[in-house]
Short mmCIF file of C-alpha atoms in Angstrom, two decimals:
data_model
loop_
_atom_site.label_atom_id
_atom_site.label_comp_id
_atom_site.label_asym_id
_atom_site.label_seq_id
_atom_site.Cartn_x
_atom_site.Cartn_y
_atom_site.Cartn_z
CA VAL A 160 2.50 -25.06 -44.59
CA GLY A 161 2.68 -24.92 -40.71
CA ASN A 162 1.74 -21.29 -40.40
CA TYR A 163 -1.08 -22.58 -38.55
CA LYS A 164 1.32 -22.95 -35.41
CA ARG A 165 1.06 -19.21 -34.57
CA THR A 166 -2.62 -19.66 -33.92
CA VAL A 167 -2.26 -22.52 -31.62
CA LYS A 168 0.71 -20.92 -29.95
CA ARG A 169 -1.93 -18.00 -29.25
CA ILE A 170 -4.04 -20.52 -27.25
CA ASP A 171 -1.04 -21.04 -24.54
CA ASP A 172 -0.46 -17.34 -24.95
CA GLY A 173 -3.67 -16.93 -23.14
CA HIS A 174 -3.05 -19.37 -20.18
CA ARG A 175 0.04 -17.49 -19.72
CA LEU A 176 -1.66 -14.05 -19.65
CA CYS A 177 -3.94 -15.55 -17.22
CA ASN A 178 -1.24 -15.93 -15.20
CA ASP A 179 0.26 -12.35 -15.84
CA LEU A 180 -3.33 -10.44 -15.19
CA MET A 181 -3.66 -12.43 -11.99
CA ASN A 182 -0.14 -11.47 -10.99
CA CYS A 183 -0.82 -7.80 -12.02
CA ILE A 184 -3.71 -7.75 -10.03
CA HIS A 185 -1.80 -9.36 -6.32
CA GLU A 186 0.68 -6.33 -6.75
CA ARG A 187 -1.99 -3.69 -6.90
CA ALA A 188 -3.55 -5.64 -3.84
CA ARG A 189 -0.61 -5.57 -2.32
CA ILE A 190 0.09 -1.98 -2.86
CA GLU A 191 -3.24 -1.30 -1.26
CA LYS A 192 -2.54 -3.06 1.79
CA VAL A 193 0.83 -1.14 2.76
CA TYR A 194 -0.91 2.00 1.77
CA ALA A 195 -4.20 1.29 4.56
CA GLN A 196 -1.40 0.24 6.85
CA GLN A 197 0.68 3.21 6.30
CA LEU A 198 -2.18 5.79 6.60
CA THR A 199 -3.38 3.78 9.92
CA GLU A 200 -0.26 4.08 11.43
CA TRP A 201 0.17 7.86 10.18
CA ALA A 202 -3.26 8.82 11.75
CA LYS A 203 -2.77 6.96 15.06
CA ARG A 204 0.72 8.45 15.63
CA TRP A 205 -0.42 11.96 14.96
CA LYS A 206 -3.47 11.53 16.86
CA GLN A 207 -1.34 10.87 19.54
CA LEU A 208 0.74 13.91 19.04
CA VAL A 209 -2.07 16.71 18.77
CA GLU A 210 -3.71 14.85 21.79
CA LYS A 211 -0.99 15.35 23.95
CA GLY A 212 0.32 18.66 22.52
CA PRO A 213 -0.80 22.28 23.05
CA GLN A 214 -3.32 22.94 20.59
CA TYR A 215 -6.75 23.02 22.41
CA GLY A 216 -10.66 23.32 21.27
CA THR A 217 -12.67 23.52 17.87
CA VAL A 218 -9.01 23.72 15.87
CA GLU A 219 -7.84 20.31 17.71
CA ARG A 220 -10.77 18.70 16.55
CA ALA A 221 -10.24 19.99 13.08
CA TRP A 222 -6.49 19.04 13.23
CA CYS A 223 -7.77 15.20 14.52
CA ALA A 224 -10.43 15.33 11.66
CA PHE A 225 -7.62 14.68 9.23
CA MET A 226 -6.35 11.48 11.34
CA SER A 227 -10.18 10.53 11.20
CA GLU A 228 -9.91 10.86 7.32
CA ALA A 229 -6.88 8.91 6.84
CA GLU A 230 -8.62 6.01 9.06
CA LYS A 231 -11.31 5.67 6.93
CA VAL A 232 -9.93 5.82 4.05
CA SER A 233 -7.70 3.48 4.99
CA GLU A 234 -10.50 1.20 5.83
CA LEU A 235 -11.83 1.70 1.62
CA HIS A 236 -8.52 0.72 0.24
CA LEU A 237 -8.49 -2.29 2.55
CA GLU A 238 -12.07 -3.22 0.97
CA VAL A 239 -10.17 -2.33 -2.14
CA LYS A 240 -7.52 -4.74 -1.71
CA SER A 241 -10.18 -7.27 -0.33
CA SER A 242 -12.00 -7.30 -3.69
CA LEU A 243 -8.90 -7.41 -5.72
CA MET A 244 -7.65 -10.47 -4.26
CA ASN A 245 -11.36 -12.09 -3.05
CA GLU A 246 -13.10 -11.30 -6.17
CA ASP A 247 -11.13 -10.50 -9.04
CA PHE A 248 -8.17 -12.56 -8.46
CA GLU A 249 -9.74 -15.62 -7.80
CA LYS A 250 -12.28 -15.02 -10.72
CA ILE A 251 -9.32 -15.23 -13.15
CA LYS A 252 -8.16 -18.07 -11.25
CA ASN A 253 -11.31 -20.40 -11.53
CA TRP A 254 -12.03 -19.37 -15.07
CA GLN A 255 -8.40 -20.40 -16.27
CA LYS A 256 -9.28 -23.60 -14.49
CA GLU A 257 -12.15 -24.31 -16.42
CA ALA A 258 -10.91 -22.85 -19.82
CA PHE A 259 -7.57 -24.89 -20.01
CA HIS A 260 -7.11 -28.29 -19.04
CA LYS A 261 -3.34 -29.63 -19.04
CA GLN A 262 -2.55 -33.06 -19.84
CA MET A 263 -0.44 -35.96 -18.65
CA MET A 264 1.78 -35.56 -21.55
CA GLY A 265 2.19 -31.90 -20.94
CA GLY A 266 0.47 -29.10 -22.58
CA PHE A 267 -3.13 -28.15 -22.82
CA LYS A 268 -6.03 -30.27 -24.79
CA GLU A 269 -7.23 -27.11 -26.25
CA THR A 270 -3.51 -26.87 -28.22
CA LYS A 271 -3.46 -30.15 -29.09
CA GLU A 272 -6.85 -30.35 -30.26
CA ALA A 273 -6.55 -26.99 -32.47
CA GLU A 274 -2.92 -28.76 -33.58
CA ASP A 275 -4.72 -31.68 -35.08
CA GLY A 276 -7.48 -30.14 -36.65
CA PHE A 277 -5.35 -27.82 -38.53
CA ARG A 278 -2.73 -30.69 -39.43
CA LYS A 279 -5.73 -32.86 -40.75
CA ALA A 280 -7.37 -29.79 -42.57
CA GLN A 281 -3.89 -29.61 -44.49
CA LYS A 282 -2.87 -32.53 -45.04
CA PRO A 283 -4.49 -33.62 -48.05
CA TRP A 284 -3.41 -29.95 -49.61
CA ALA A 285 -0.05 -29.90 -48.01
CA LYS A 286 0.39 -33.72 -50.14
CA LYS A 287 -1.21 -32.10 -53.48
CA LEU A 288 1.54 -29.11 -53.06
CA LYS A 289 4.83 -31.63 -53.00
CA GLU A 290 3.35 -33.49 -55.84
CA VAL A 291 3.26 -29.84 -57.30
CA GLU A 292 6.75 -29.22 -56.06
CA ALA A 293 8.19 -32.57 -57.79
CA ALA A 294 6.29 -31.77 -61.12
CA LYS A 295 7.79 -28.40 -61.21
CA LYS A 296 11.24 -29.67 -60.36
CA ALA A 297 10.92 -32.21 -63.13
CA TYR A 298 10.15 -29.66 -65.59
CA HIS A 299 12.68 -27.46 -64.80
CA ALA A 300 15.11 -30.23 -65.21
CA ALA A 301 13.61 -31.21 -68.71
CA CYS A 302 13.94 -27.65 -69.62
CA LYS A 303 17.26 -27.21 -68.51
CA GLU A 304 18.07 -30.27 -70.35
CA GLU A 305 16.58 -29.58 -73.57
CA LYS A 306 18.29 -25.98 -73.87
CA LEU A 307 21.84 -27.80 -73.11
CA ALA A 308 20.97 -30.83 -75.78
CA ILE A 309 20.15 -27.76 -78.18
CA SER A 310 23.08 -26.17 -77.79
CA ARG A 311 25.51 -29.11 -78.59
CA GLU A 312 23.39 -29.85 -81.37
CA THR A 313 24.04 -26.28 -82.99
CA ASN A 314 27.86 -26.33 -81.84
CA SER A 315 28.70 -29.67 -83.70
CA LYS A 316 27.14 -28.37 -87.11
CA ALA A 317 30.07 -25.92 -86.94
CA ASP A 318 32.83 -28.75 -86.00
CA PRO A 319 33.85 -30.39 -89.11
CA ALA A 320 35.26 -33.48 -87.46
CA LEU A 321 32.16 -34.76 -86.15
CA ASN A 322 30.75 -37.88 -88.22
CA PRO A 323 26.99 -37.95 -89.57
CA GLU A 324 26.65 -40.54 -86.83
CA GLN A 325 27.38 -38.50 -83.99
CA LEU A 326 25.69 -35.74 -85.49
CA LYS A 327 22.69 -37.87 -85.69
CA LYS A 328 22.82 -38.68 -82.13
CA LEU A 329 23.04 -35.36 -80.73
CA GLN A 330 19.80 -34.81 -82.97
CA ASP A 331 18.13 -37.86 -81.17
CA LYS A 332 19.29 -36.27 -77.85
CA VAL A 333 17.53 -32.60 -78.90
CA GLU A 334 14.12 -34.53 -80.10
CA ARG A 335 14.04 -36.62 -76.78
CA SER A 336 14.77 -33.81 -74.25
CA LYS A 337 11.79 -31.88 -76.15
CA GLN A 338 9.45 -35.03 -75.47
CA ASP A 339 10.70 -34.78 -71.87
CA VAL A 340 9.68 -31.14 -71.43
CA LEU A 341 6.37 -31.97 -73.03
CA LYS A 342 5.54 -34.71 -70.29
CA THR A 343 6.94 -33.08 -67.63
CA LYS A 344 5.11 -29.53 -68.23
CA GLU A 345 1.85 -31.97 -68.56
CA LYS A 346 2.39 -32.94 -65.47
CA TYR A 347 3.23 -30.36 -64.11
CA GLU A 348 0.52 -28.35 -65.35
CA LYS A 349 -2.15 -31.36 -64.47
CA SER A 350 -1.04 -31.44 -60.55
CA LEU A 351 -1.03 -27.95 -60.40
CA LYS A 352 -4.65 -27.87 -61.51
CA GLU A 353 -5.67 -30.62 -59.15
CA LEU A 354 -3.63 -28.30 -56.29
CA ASP A 355 -6.25 -25.51 -57.66
CA ASN A 356 -9.17 -27.32 -57.51
CA ALA A 357 -8.42 -28.54 -53.56
CA THR A 358 -7.89 -24.82 -52.58
CA PRO A 359 -11.56 -24.18 -51.86
CA GLN A 360 -12.24 -27.40 -50.15
CA TYR A 361 -8.75 -26.88 -47.93
CA MET A 362 -9.34 -23.24 -47.09
CA GLU A 363 -12.84 -23.76 -46.04
CA ASN A 364 -11.43 -26.68 -43.77
CA MET A 365 -8.63 -24.60 -42.46
CA GLU A 366 -10.84 -21.63 -41.88
CA GLN A 367 -13.17 -24.16 -40.02
CA VAL A 368 -10.73 -24.56 -37.25
CA PHE A 369 -9.32 -21.29 -37.43
CA GLU A 370 -12.73 -20.02 -36.36
CA GLN A 371 -12.78 -22.40 -33.46
CA CYS A 372 -9.96 -21.34 -32.19
CA GLN A 373 -11.19 -17.45 -32.77
CA GLN A 374 -14.23 -18.60 -30.07
CA PHE A 375 -12.05 -19.82 -27.79
CA GLU A 376 -9.94 -16.60 -27.89
CA GLU A 377 -12.87 -14.22 -28.07
CA LYS A 378 -13.70 -15.75 -24.91
CA ARG A 379 -10.45 -15.04 -23.25
CA LEU A 380 -10.46 -11.50 -24.55
CA ARG A 381 -14.18 -10.52 -23.26
CA PHE A 382 -13.41 -12.10 -20.27
CA PHE A 383 -10.03 -9.78 -19.34
CA ARG A 384 -12.47 -6.69 -20.33
CA GLU A 385 -15.04 -8.20 -18.17
CA VAL A 386 -12.33 -8.44 -15.76
CA LEU A 387 -10.85 -5.42 -16.09
CA LEU A 388 -13.79 -3.34 -15.76
CA GLU A 389 -14.79 -4.79 -12.49
CA VAL A 390 -11.11 -4.06 -10.80
CA GLN A 391 -11.64 -0.53 -12.62
CA LYS A 392 -15.04 -0.23 -10.31
CA HIS A 393 -12.83 -1.74 -7.49
CA LEU A 394 -10.72 0.91 -7.54
CA ASP A 395 -12.41 3.46 -8.56
CA LEU A 396 -13.57 5.34 -4.93
CA SER A 397 -15.10 8.70 -6.97
CA ASN A 398 -18.18 6.57 -7.04
CA VAL A 399 -18.10 5.32 -3.63
CA ALA A 400 -20.85 7.14 -1.33
CA SER A 401 -18.93 6.81 1.71
CA TYR A 402 -15.40 7.99 0.01
CA LYS A 403 -17.62 11.45 -0.60
CA ASN A 404 -19.03 11.78 3.20
CA ILE A 405 -15.57 11.11 4.12
CA TYR A 406 -14.19 14.30 2.45
CA ARG A 407 -17.95 16.27 3.31
CA GLU A 408 -17.19 15.61 7.05
CA LEU A 409 -13.64 16.64 7.16
CA GLU A 410 -14.76 19.94 5.24
CA GLN A 411 -17.26 20.44 7.91
CA ASN A 412 -15.21 19.64 11.25
CA ILE A 413 -12.54 22.19 9.54
CA LYS A 414 -15.12 24.91 8.66
CA ALA A 415 -16.43 24.28 12.54
CA ALA A 416 -13.32 25.57 13.86
CA ASP A 417 -13.81 28.75 15.57
CA ALA A 418 -10.79 31.22 16.83
CA VAL A 419 -13.70 33.05 19.07
CA GLU A 420 -14.95 29.98 20.80
CA ASP A 421 -11.63 28.57 21.80
CA LEU A 422 -10.41 31.80 23.33
CA ARG A 423 -13.68 31.72 25.34
CA TRP A 424 -12.78 28.20 26.05
CA PHE A 425 -9.42 29.21 27.25
CA ARG A 426 -10.46 32.06 29.42
CA ALA A 427 -13.12 30.18 31.33
CA ASN A 428 -10.79 27.27 31.96
CA GLN A 429 -7.37 28.60 32.10
CA GLY A 430 -7.88 32.18 32.31
CA PRO A 431 -9.46 34.56 34.23
CA GLY A 432 -12.79 33.11 34.09
CA MET A 433 -11.29 29.83 35.79
CA SER A 434 -12.91 29.12 38.91
CA MET A 435 -10.76 30.06 42.00
CA ASN A 436 -10.16 28.30 45.07
CA TRP A 437 -9.29 31.45 47.46
CA PRO A 438 -7.47 31.08 50.60
CA GLN A 439 -10.06 30.09 53.67
CA PHE A 440 -9.47 29.32 57.13
CA GLU A 441 -9.17 25.56 57.92
CA GLU A 442 -9.09 23.73 61.01
CA TRP A 443 -6.51 21.20 61.26
CA SER A 444 -7.92 17.48 60.38
CA ALA A 445 -6.46 14.15 59.89
CA ASP A 446 -6.12 14.83 55.96
CA LEU A 447 -4.25 17.89 56.66
CA ASN A 448 -1.98 16.17 58.31
CA ARG A 449 -1.42 13.44 56.01
CA THR A 450 -1.07 15.88 53.05
CA LEU A 451 1.48 18.21 54.78
CA SER A 452 3.75 14.61 55.59
CA ARG A 453 2.88 13.52 52.32
CA ARG A 454 5.07 16.99 51.01
CA GLU A 455 7.59 16.86 53.56
CA LYS A 456 8.37 13.26 52.69
CA LYS A 457 8.19 14.34 48.94
CA LYS A 458 10.40 17.61 49.78
CA ALA A 459 12.72 15.40 51.85
CA SER A 460 13.74 12.87 48.92
CA ASP A 461 13.73 15.25 46.05
CA GLY A 462 16.15 17.67 46.99
CA VAL A 463 14.30 21.03 45.28
CA THR A 464 10.89 21.67 44.82
CA LEU A 465 9.14 24.02 43.26
CA THR A 466 7.47 26.26 46.36
CA GLY A 467 8.03 29.86 46.27
CA ILE A 468 6.51 30.92 42.59
CA ASN A 469 3.18 32.17 42.74
CA GLN A 470 2.67 32.59 38.96
CA THR A 471 0.72 35.12 37.07
CA GLY A 472 0.25 34.91 33.14
CA GLU A 473 3.64 36.76 32.73
CA GLN A 474 5.27 34.49 34.74
CA VAL A 475 3.82 31.58 33.28
CA SER A 476 4.82 32.86 29.72
CA GLN A 477 8.56 33.27 31.46
CA THR A 478 8.59 29.64 32.46
CA ASN A 479 7.95 28.61 29.31
CA LYS A 480 10.30 30.69 27.20
CA HIS A 481 12.87 29.11 30.16
CA SER A 482 12.07 25.68 29.58
CA SER A 483 13.73 25.34 26.39
CA SER A 484 17.07 26.91 27.53
CA LEU A 485 17.72 25.65 30.54
CA SER A 486 21.55 23.77 30.47
CA VAL A 487 21.15 19.99 32.29
CA GLN A 488 24.06 17.47 32.90
CA SER A 489 24.40 14.29 30.56
CA ASN A 490 23.76 12.59 33.72
CA THR A 491 20.24 14.25 34.33
CA VAL A 492 16.95 13.51 32.50
CA GLN A 493 16.22 15.05 29.17
CA SER A 494 15.84 18.77 28.13
CA VAL A 495 11.87 20.04 28.30
CA GLN A 496 13.12 21.44 24.62
CA SER A 497 12.94 18.46 21.82
CA SER A 498 15.11 18.28 18.81
CA TYR A 499 13.08 16.37 16.84
CA ASN A 500 11.93 17.53 13.38
CA PRO A 501 8.57 15.57 12.78
CA PHE A 502 9.04 16.47 8.85
CA GLU A 503 12.37 15.25 8.93
CA ASP A 504 13.10 12.90 5.78
CA GLU A 505 13.75 9.19 7.74
CA GLU A 506 16.36 8.09 5.06
CA ASP A 507 18.87 10.58 6.43
CA THR A 508 19.15 9.25 9.90
CA GLY A 509 19.14 5.58 8.85
CA SER A 510 16.61 4.30 11.17
CA THR A 511 13.41 2.41 10.89
CA VAL A 512 10.25 3.99 11.27
CA SER A 513 9.27 1.30 13.91
CA GLU A 514 12.50 2.49 15.95
CA LYS A 515 11.38 6.06 16.06
CA GLU A 516 8.01 5.83 16.46
CA ASP A 517 8.28 5.70 20.47
CA ASN A 518 10.96 9.14 20.47
CA LYS A 519 8.55 10.94 18.07
CA ILE A 520 5.58 10.45 20.21
CA LYS A 521 7.86 11.60 23.15
CA ASN A 522 9.50 14.62 21.62
CA VAL A 523 7.31 16.11 18.51
CA SER A 524 6.41 19.23 21.04
CA SER A 525 8.28 20.95 22.95
CA TYR A 526 5.54 20.43 25.91
CA GLU A 527 1.96 19.21 26.93
CA LYS A 528 -1.18 20.70 27.03
CA ASN A 529 -1.52 19.51 30.22
CA GLN A 530 1.82 20.15 31.78
CA SER A 531 1.07 21.05 35.53
CA TYR A 532 2.64 24.49 37.08
CA PRO A 533 3.69 24.79 40.79
CA THR A 534 0.66 26.48 42.89
CA ASP A 535 2.42 26.82 46.32
CA TRP A 536 4.43 29.84 47.24
CA SER A 537 6.93 30.90 49.37
CA ASP A 538 9.06 34.52 49.42
CA GLU A 539 12.23 32.44 50.78
CA GLU A 540 15.18 33.58 48.73
CA SER A 541 16.94 30.33 49.88
CA ASN A 542 13.92 28.48 47.70
CA ASN A 543 13.53 30.28 44.73
CA PRO A 544 14.16 28.04 41.75
CA PHE A 545 14.80 30.72 39.55
CA SER A 546 17.55 32.23 41.66
CA SER A 547 21.22 32.42 39.70
CA THR A 548 22.59 29.96 41.62
CA ASP A 549 20.17 26.91 40.65
CA ALA A 550 19.73 28.17 37.07
CA ASN A 551 23.05 28.03 36.12
CA GLY A 552 24.58 25.10 38.59
CA ASP A 553 23.68 21.80 39.00
CA THR A 554 19.94 21.01 40.14
CA ASN A 555 17.39 21.14 37.53
CA PRO A 556 14.44 22.69 39.19
CA PHE A 557 12.21 20.24 36.58
CA ASP A 558 13.80 17.36 37.05
CA GLU A 559 10.39 16.01 38.93
CA ASP A 560 7.96 17.30 36.36
CA THR A 561 10.32 16.30 32.88
CA SER A 562 11.46 12.61 34.37
CA PRO A 563 10.22 10.30 31.75
CA ALA A 564 7.39 8.09 33.30
CA MET A 565 5.33 5.24 32.03
CA GLU A 566 1.98 6.17 31.35
CA VAL A 567 -0.41 3.63 32.49
CA ARG A 568 -4.48 3.91 32.06
CA VAL A 569 -6.43 3.11 35.30
CA ARG A 570 -10.08 2.94 36.08
CA ALA A 571 -11.47 4.37 39.58
CA LEU A 572 -12.98 1.21 41.82
CA TYR A 573 -14.76 4.37 44.15
CA ASP A 574 -15.59 7.62 44.48
CA TYR A 575 -13.34 10.03 45.88
CA GLU A 576 -13.41 14.00 46.38
CA GLY A 577 -10.12 16.03 46.26
CA GLN A 578 -9.37 17.21 49.94
CA GLU A 579 -7.08 19.72 48.65
CA GLN A 580 -6.38 21.60 45.38
CA ASP A 581 -3.68 19.58 43.70
CA GLU A 582 -5.94 16.43 44.22
CA LEU A 583 -8.09 14.79 41.62
CA SER A 584 -12.14 14.24 42.19
CA PHE A 585 -13.75 10.77 40.33
CA LYS A 586 -16.56 8.75 40.57
CA ALA A 587 -16.59 5.15 40.65
CA GLY A 588 -16.19 3.79 36.84
CA ASP A 589 -14.16 6.59 35.45
CA GLU A 590 -10.92 6.54 33.87
CA LEU A 591 -7.73 8.34 33.72
CA THR A 592 -4.18 7.95 33.30
CA LYS A 593 -1.27 7.01 36.07
CA MET A 594 1.95 9.52 35.74
CA GLU A 595 4.02 8.32 38.57
CA ASN A 596 4.33 5.15 40.79
CA GLU A 597 2.79 4.97 44.09
CA ASP A 598 4.75 6.80 46.70
CA GLU A 599 5.64 5.48 50.17
CA GLN A 600 2.20 7.30 51.50
CA GLY A 601 0.17 5.29 49.02
CA TRP A 602 -0.25 8.13 46.74
CA CYS A 603 0.13 8.51 42.57
CA LYS A 604 -0.06 11.51 40.42
CA GLY A 605 -2.47 11.03 37.52
CA ARG A 606 -4.49 12.99 34.68
CA LEU A 607 -8.21 13.24 34.31
CA ASP A 608 -9.33 13.12 30.78
CA ASN A 609 -10.28 16.86 30.79
CA GLY A 610 -6.43 17.38 31.36
CA GLN A 611 -6.63 18.03 35.07
CA VAL A 612 -3.37 16.77 36.73
CA GLY A 613 -2.80 15.82 40.33
CA LEU A 614 -2.93 13.17 43.17
CA TYR A 615 -4.89 10.34 44.14
CA PRO A 616 -5.18 7.53 46.53
CA ALA A 617 -3.34 4.67 44.45
CA ASN A 618 -5.76 2.13 46.25
CA TYR A 619 -8.85 3.80 44.67
CA VAL A 620 -8.37 3.11 40.90
CA GLU A 621 -7.04 -0.30 39.05
CA PRO A 622 -5.53 -1.06 35.94
CA ILE A 623 -7.32 -1.10 32.85
CA GLN A 624 -6.30 -4.84 30.95
#
């Protein structure tokens, strides 16, 4: 009696399990979102680093393919997050609302109906069971009394002090107790028989209510199985065609990397195969005067300028080697050589990713692929930036090249054809990167998307909003 409460409690447990499943899916969706965001941030940061770094050609494209893969996978995981929350989470929430109806007095309607059904089915049988227990108790008490009376009678026979009248009373007590035993036994057997006769109907009524609870629970179990299968489909990216295509495309991009092609490109653009602007006789012009005055102004304001170097391939190599070892005073600009290790554990420094973002982008490589090399030359001993005095003194000949500047993307308003080797040429609508702000003569230093660095008129471009 009363054990049906375990079945009734299962209904309340079903409602709680719906909440648990929703929380489980919600946490997984949050993990998918965070992972997608981290992939995007990683891809954005490393794409900038690779593009600014010294890698070039098909290997650069193969490297960047990993960032493209991360961006595409990030989109897929955001779709997973959206599916979990907008479909699976909402489906459970709506089903729970339809299956469980709260009452004003507390609890659920389904729980109360099951409780009432079990109580009603059990009430008649429980009443008869109570009668059986009472009859059983009376019968056992009568048996105990009979045994006690017989014991007294037996003991009295051995006692010569008792008179016949007292002995007769004990014998009468034994007789009455025997009759009570017979009566209570008969009543006990009768009530037990009635209980046995009522048991089949009781079992039928109780089982009927139990089956109703089973059907309700079956709906929940089948619904949970259905939802979990849908969650599995949303999480399983192995069957998504676009997911397979991402890695098929990544493999193709990596296999497309061709060392011979990259070396051929470097020879044609940065080596002996590049176009040469051999010195030719030039008439004096206003543009030439303008260029000279600009250079003289720059020379007067900057102090030391690289003007006496005619760099061959060997000298360029030496420049790169020296650029990481030149000592710079604390009040000068940062050295070209960076101390940042991109694979260093972020927890060791105590800084957050967002605080390191800019430093990582600036410092990951010892030099950029598009760094400019001085093209002017002179054999004047006093202007040699590699002399022992300048290299070891307070003046750093690389101050201008390494001074940090805020790069800004700009768009050309007009066509411009470079008049000299250190000037850029572009068409109206072309985009480039401004590397230095406008000087007093109205010129800016910039970089085209093909990597060429040079000067251009400041009023020929506008910032890209």
